[in-house]
XYZ file of N, CA, C and O in Angstrom:
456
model
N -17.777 12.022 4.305
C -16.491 11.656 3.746
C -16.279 10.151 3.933
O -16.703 9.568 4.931
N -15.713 9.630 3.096
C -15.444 8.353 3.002
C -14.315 7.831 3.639
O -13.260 8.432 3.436
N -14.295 6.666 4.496
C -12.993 6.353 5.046
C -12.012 6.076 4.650
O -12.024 5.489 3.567
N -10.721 6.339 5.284
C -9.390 5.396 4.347
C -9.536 4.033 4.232
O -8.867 3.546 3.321
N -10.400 3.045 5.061
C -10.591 1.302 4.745
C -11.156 1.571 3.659
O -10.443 1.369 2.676
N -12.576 2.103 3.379
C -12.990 1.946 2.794
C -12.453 2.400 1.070
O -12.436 1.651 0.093
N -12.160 3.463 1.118
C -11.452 4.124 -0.016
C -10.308 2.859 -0.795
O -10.198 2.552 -1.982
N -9.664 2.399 0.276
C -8.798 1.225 -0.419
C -9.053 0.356 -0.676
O -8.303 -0.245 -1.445
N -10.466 -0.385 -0.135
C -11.187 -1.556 -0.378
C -11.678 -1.048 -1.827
O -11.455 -1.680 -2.859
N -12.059 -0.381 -1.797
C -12.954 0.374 -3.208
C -11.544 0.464 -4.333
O -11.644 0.012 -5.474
N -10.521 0.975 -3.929
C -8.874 0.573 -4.924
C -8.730 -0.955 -5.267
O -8.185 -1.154 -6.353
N -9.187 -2.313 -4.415
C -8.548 -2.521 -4.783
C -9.760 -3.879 -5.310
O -9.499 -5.016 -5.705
N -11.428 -3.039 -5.070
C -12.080 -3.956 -5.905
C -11.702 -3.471 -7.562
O -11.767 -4.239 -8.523
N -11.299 -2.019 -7.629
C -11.419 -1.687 -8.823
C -10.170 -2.413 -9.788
O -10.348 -2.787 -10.947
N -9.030 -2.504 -9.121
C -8.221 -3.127 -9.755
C -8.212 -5.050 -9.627
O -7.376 -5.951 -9.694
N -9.118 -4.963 -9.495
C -9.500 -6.766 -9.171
C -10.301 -7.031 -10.371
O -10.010 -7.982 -11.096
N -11.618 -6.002 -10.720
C -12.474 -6.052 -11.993
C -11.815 -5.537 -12.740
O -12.041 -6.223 -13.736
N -10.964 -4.630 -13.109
C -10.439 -4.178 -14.368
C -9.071 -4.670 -14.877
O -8.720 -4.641 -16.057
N -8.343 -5.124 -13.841
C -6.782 -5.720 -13.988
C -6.894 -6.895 -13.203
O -6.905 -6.863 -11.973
N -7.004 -8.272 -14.098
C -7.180 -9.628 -13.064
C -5.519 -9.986 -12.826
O -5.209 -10.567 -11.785
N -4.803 -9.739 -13.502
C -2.873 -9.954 -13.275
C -2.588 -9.255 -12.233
O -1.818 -9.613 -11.341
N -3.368 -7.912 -12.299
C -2.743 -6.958 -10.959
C -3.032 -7.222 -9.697
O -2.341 -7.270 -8.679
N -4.577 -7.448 -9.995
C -5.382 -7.766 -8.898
C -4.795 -9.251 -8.134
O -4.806 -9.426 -6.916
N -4.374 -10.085 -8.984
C -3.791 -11.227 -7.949
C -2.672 -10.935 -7.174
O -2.465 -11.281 -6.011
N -1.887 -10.195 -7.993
C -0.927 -9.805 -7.402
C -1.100 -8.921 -5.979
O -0.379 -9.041 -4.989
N -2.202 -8.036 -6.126
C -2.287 -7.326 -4.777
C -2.901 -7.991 -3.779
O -3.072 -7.496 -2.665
N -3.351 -9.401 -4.185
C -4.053 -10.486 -3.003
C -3.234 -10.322 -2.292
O -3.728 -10.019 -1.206
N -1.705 -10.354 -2.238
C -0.564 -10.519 -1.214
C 0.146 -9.680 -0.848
O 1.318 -9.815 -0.494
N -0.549 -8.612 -0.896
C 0.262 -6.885 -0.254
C -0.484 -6.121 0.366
O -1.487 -5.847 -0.293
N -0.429 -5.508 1.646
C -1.261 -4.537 2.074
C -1.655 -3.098 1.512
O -0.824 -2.368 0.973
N -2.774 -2.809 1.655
C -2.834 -1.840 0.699
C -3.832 -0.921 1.713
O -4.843 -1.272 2.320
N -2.825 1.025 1.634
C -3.030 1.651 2.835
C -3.508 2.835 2.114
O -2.791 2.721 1.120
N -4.101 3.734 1.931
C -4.510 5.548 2.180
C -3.841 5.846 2.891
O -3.967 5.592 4.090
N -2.906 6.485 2.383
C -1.668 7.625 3.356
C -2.485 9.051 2.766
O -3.109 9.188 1.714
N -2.178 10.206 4.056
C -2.122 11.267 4.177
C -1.337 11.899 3.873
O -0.224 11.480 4.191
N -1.379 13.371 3.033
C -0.514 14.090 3.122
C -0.889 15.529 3.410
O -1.342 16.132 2.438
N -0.765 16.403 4.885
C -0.884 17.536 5.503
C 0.315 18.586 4.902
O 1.515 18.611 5.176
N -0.505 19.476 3.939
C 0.090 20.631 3.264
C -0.351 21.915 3.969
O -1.188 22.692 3.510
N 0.542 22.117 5.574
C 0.113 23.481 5.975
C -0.006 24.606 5.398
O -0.967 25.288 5.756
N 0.756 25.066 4.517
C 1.098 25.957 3.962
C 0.031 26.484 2.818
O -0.279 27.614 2.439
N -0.441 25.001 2.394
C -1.311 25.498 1.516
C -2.932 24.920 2.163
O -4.031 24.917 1.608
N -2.591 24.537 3.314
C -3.808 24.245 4.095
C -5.014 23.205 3.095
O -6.173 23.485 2.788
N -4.330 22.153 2.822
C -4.703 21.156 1.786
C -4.204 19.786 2.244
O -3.024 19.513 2.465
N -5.351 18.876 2.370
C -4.433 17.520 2.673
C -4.694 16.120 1.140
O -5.674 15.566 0.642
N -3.838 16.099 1.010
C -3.309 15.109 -0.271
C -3.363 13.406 -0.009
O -2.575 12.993 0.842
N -4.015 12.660 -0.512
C -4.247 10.974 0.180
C -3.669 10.376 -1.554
O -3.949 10.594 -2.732
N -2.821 9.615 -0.834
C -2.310 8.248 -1.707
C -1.903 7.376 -1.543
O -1.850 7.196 -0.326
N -1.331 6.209 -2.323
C -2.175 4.701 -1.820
C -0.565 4.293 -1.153
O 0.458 4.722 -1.686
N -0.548 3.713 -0.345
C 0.600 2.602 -0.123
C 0.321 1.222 -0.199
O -0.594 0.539 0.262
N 1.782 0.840 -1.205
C 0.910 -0.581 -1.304
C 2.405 -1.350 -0.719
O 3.486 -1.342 -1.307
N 2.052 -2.084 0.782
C 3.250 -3.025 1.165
C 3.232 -4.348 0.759
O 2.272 -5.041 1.095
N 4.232 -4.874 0.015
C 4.390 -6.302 -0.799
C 5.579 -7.406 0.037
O 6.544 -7.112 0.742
N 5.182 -8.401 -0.271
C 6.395 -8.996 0.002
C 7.496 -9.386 -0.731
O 7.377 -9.388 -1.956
N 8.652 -9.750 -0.181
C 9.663 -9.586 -1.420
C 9.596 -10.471 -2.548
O 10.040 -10.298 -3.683
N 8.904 -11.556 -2.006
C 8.533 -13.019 -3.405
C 8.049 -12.248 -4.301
O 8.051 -12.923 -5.331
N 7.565 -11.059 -4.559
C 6.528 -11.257 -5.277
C 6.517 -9.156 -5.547
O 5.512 -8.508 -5.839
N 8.064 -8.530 -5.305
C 8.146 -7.612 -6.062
C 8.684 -7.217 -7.197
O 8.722 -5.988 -7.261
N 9.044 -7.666 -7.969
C 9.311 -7.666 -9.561
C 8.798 -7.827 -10.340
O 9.066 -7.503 -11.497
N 7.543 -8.597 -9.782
C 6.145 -9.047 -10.738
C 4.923 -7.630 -10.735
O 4.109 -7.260 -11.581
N 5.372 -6.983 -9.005
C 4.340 -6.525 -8.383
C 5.207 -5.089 -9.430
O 4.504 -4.766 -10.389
N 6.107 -4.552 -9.357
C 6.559 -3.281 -9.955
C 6.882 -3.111 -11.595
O 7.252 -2.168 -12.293
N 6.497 -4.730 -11.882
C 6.304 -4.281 -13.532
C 4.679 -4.105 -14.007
O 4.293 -4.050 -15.175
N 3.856 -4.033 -12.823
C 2.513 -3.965 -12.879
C 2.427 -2.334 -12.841
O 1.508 -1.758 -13.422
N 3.314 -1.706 -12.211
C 3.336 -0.364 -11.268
C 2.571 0.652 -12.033
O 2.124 1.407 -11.169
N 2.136 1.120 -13.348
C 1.194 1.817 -14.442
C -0.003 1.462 -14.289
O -0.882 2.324 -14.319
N -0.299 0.194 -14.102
C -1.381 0.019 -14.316
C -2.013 0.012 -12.317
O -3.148 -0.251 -11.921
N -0.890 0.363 -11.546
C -1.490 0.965 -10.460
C -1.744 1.866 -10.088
O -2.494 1.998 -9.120
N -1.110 2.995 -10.842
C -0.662 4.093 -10.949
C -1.986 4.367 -11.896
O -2.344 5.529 -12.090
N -2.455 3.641 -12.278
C -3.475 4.428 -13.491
C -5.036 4.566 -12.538
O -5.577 5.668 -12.442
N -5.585 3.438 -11.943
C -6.266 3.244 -11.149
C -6.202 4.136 -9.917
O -7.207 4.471 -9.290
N -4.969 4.496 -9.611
C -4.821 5.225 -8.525
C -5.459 6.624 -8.967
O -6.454 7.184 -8.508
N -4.696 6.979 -9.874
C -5.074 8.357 -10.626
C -6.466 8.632 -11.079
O -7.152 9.644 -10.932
N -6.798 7.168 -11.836
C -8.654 8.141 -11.702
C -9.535 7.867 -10.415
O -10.754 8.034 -10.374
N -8.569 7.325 -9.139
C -9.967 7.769 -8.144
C -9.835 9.048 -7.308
O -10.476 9.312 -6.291
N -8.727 9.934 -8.013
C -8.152 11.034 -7.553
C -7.056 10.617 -6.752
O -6.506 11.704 -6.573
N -6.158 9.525 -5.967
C -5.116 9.997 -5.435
C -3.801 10.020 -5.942
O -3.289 9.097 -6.576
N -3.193 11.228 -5.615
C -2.373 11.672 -5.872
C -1.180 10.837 -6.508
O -0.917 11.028 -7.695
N -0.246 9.667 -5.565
C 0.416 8.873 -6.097
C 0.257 7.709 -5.187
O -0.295 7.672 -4.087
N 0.966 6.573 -5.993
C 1.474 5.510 -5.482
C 2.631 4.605 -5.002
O 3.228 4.005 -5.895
N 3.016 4.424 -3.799
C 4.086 4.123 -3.288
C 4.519 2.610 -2.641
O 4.079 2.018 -1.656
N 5.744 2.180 -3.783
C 5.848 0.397 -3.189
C 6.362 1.064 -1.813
O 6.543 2.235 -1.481
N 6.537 -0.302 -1.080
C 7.435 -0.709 0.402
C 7.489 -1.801 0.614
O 6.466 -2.378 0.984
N 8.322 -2.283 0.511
C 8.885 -3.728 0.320
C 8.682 -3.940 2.126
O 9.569 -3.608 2.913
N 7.711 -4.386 2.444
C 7.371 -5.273 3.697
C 8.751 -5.693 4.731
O 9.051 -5.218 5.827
N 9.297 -6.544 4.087
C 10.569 -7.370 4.550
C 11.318 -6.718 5.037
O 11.554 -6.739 6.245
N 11.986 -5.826 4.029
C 12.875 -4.030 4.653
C 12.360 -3.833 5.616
O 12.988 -3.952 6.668
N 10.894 -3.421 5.603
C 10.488 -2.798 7.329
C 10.542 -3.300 8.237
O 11.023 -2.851 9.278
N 10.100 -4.274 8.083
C 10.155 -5.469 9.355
C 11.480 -5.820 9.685
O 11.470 -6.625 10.615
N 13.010 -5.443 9.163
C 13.934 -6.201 9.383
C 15.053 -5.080 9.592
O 16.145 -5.362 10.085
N 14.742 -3.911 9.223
C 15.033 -2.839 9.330
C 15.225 -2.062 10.831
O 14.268 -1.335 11.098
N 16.409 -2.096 11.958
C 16.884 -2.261 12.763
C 16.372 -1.090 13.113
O 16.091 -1.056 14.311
N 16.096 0.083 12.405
C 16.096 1.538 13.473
C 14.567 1.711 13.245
O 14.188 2.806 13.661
N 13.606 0.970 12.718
C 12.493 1.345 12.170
C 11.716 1.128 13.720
O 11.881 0.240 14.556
N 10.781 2.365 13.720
C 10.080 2.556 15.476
C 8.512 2.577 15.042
O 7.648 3.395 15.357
N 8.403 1.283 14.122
C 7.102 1.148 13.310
C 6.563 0.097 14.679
O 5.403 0.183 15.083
N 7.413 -0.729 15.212
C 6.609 -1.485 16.268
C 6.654 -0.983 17.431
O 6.014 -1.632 18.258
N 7.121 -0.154 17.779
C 6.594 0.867 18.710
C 5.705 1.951 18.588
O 5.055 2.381 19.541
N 5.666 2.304 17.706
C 4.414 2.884 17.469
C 3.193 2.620 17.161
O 2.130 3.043 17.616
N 3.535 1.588 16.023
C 1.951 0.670 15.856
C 2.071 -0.314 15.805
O 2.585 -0.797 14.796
N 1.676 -1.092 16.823
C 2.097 -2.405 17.084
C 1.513 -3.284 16.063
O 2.166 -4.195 15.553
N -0.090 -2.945 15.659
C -0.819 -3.751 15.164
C -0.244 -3.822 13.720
O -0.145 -4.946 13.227
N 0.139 -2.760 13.001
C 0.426 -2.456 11.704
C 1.564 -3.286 11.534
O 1.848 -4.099 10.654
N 2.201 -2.886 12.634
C 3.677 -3.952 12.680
C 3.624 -5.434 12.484
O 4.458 -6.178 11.967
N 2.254 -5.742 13.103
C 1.752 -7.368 12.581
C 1.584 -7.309 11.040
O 2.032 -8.106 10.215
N 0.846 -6.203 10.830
C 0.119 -6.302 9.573
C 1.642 -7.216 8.343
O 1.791 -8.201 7.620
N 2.422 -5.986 8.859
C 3.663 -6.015 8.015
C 4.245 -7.319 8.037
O 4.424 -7.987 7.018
N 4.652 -7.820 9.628
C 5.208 -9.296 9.443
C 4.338 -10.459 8.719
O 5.002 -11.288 8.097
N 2.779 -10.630 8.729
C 2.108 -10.938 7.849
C 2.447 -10.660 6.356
O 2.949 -11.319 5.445
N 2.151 -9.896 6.442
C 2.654 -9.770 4.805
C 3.653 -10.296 4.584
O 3.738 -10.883 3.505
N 4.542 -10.302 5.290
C 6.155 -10.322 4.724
C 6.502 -12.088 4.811
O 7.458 -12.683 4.314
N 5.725 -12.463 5.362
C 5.825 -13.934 5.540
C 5.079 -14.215 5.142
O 4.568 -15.173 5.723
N 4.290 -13.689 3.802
C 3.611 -14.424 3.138
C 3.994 -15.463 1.810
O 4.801 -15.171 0.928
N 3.412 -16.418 1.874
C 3.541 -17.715 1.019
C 3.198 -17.653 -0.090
O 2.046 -17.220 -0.135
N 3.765 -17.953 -1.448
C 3.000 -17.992 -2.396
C 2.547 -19.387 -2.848
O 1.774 -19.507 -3.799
């Protein structure tokens, strides 16, 4: 089985060779394989998260089809913005207590420059 780095590295060479507008655009957003655990039907579901910063989401969500399209033929399920900035600034969020590193990931992003 293939990893979640890898699986998203592989998302987001594909949208780099096939969409060069999109692909710049995702130079400046993290881009994650989320899980989804369906006990019930004893099935787990993976789709992409893509965290952006706020410079650069209006450009990034009129792209959102043509992420959504890419997403869909490598099989996952869907695709989900998260505006970076929100999380990071977002008072009850127990994202830096839990993952500290990710929590960098995010302030990175979110202070990113264009």
């Amino acid at each position: 089985m293939i990893s979640r780095e890898k699986l998203a590295q592989e998302y987001i060479n594909i949208v780099n060779n096939y969409y060069p507008l999109a692909g710049g655009l995702l130079r400046h957003c993290l881009v994650k394989i989320l899980d989804l655990n369906v006990d019930r039907a004893k099935k787990k579901f993976y789709y992409l998260g893509i965290y952006y910063p706020d410079k650069i989401g209006d450009r990034l969500l009129e792209q959102q089809d043509v992420f959504r399209d890419a997403a869909d033929n490598m099989g996952l399920v869907e695709v989900v913005f998260l505006n970076a900035n929100h999380l990071v600034k977002d008072p009850h969020s127990q994202i830096k207590q839990q993952d500290f590193r990710f929590w960098l990931e995010l302030c990175w992003i979110a202070d990113e420059v264009e």
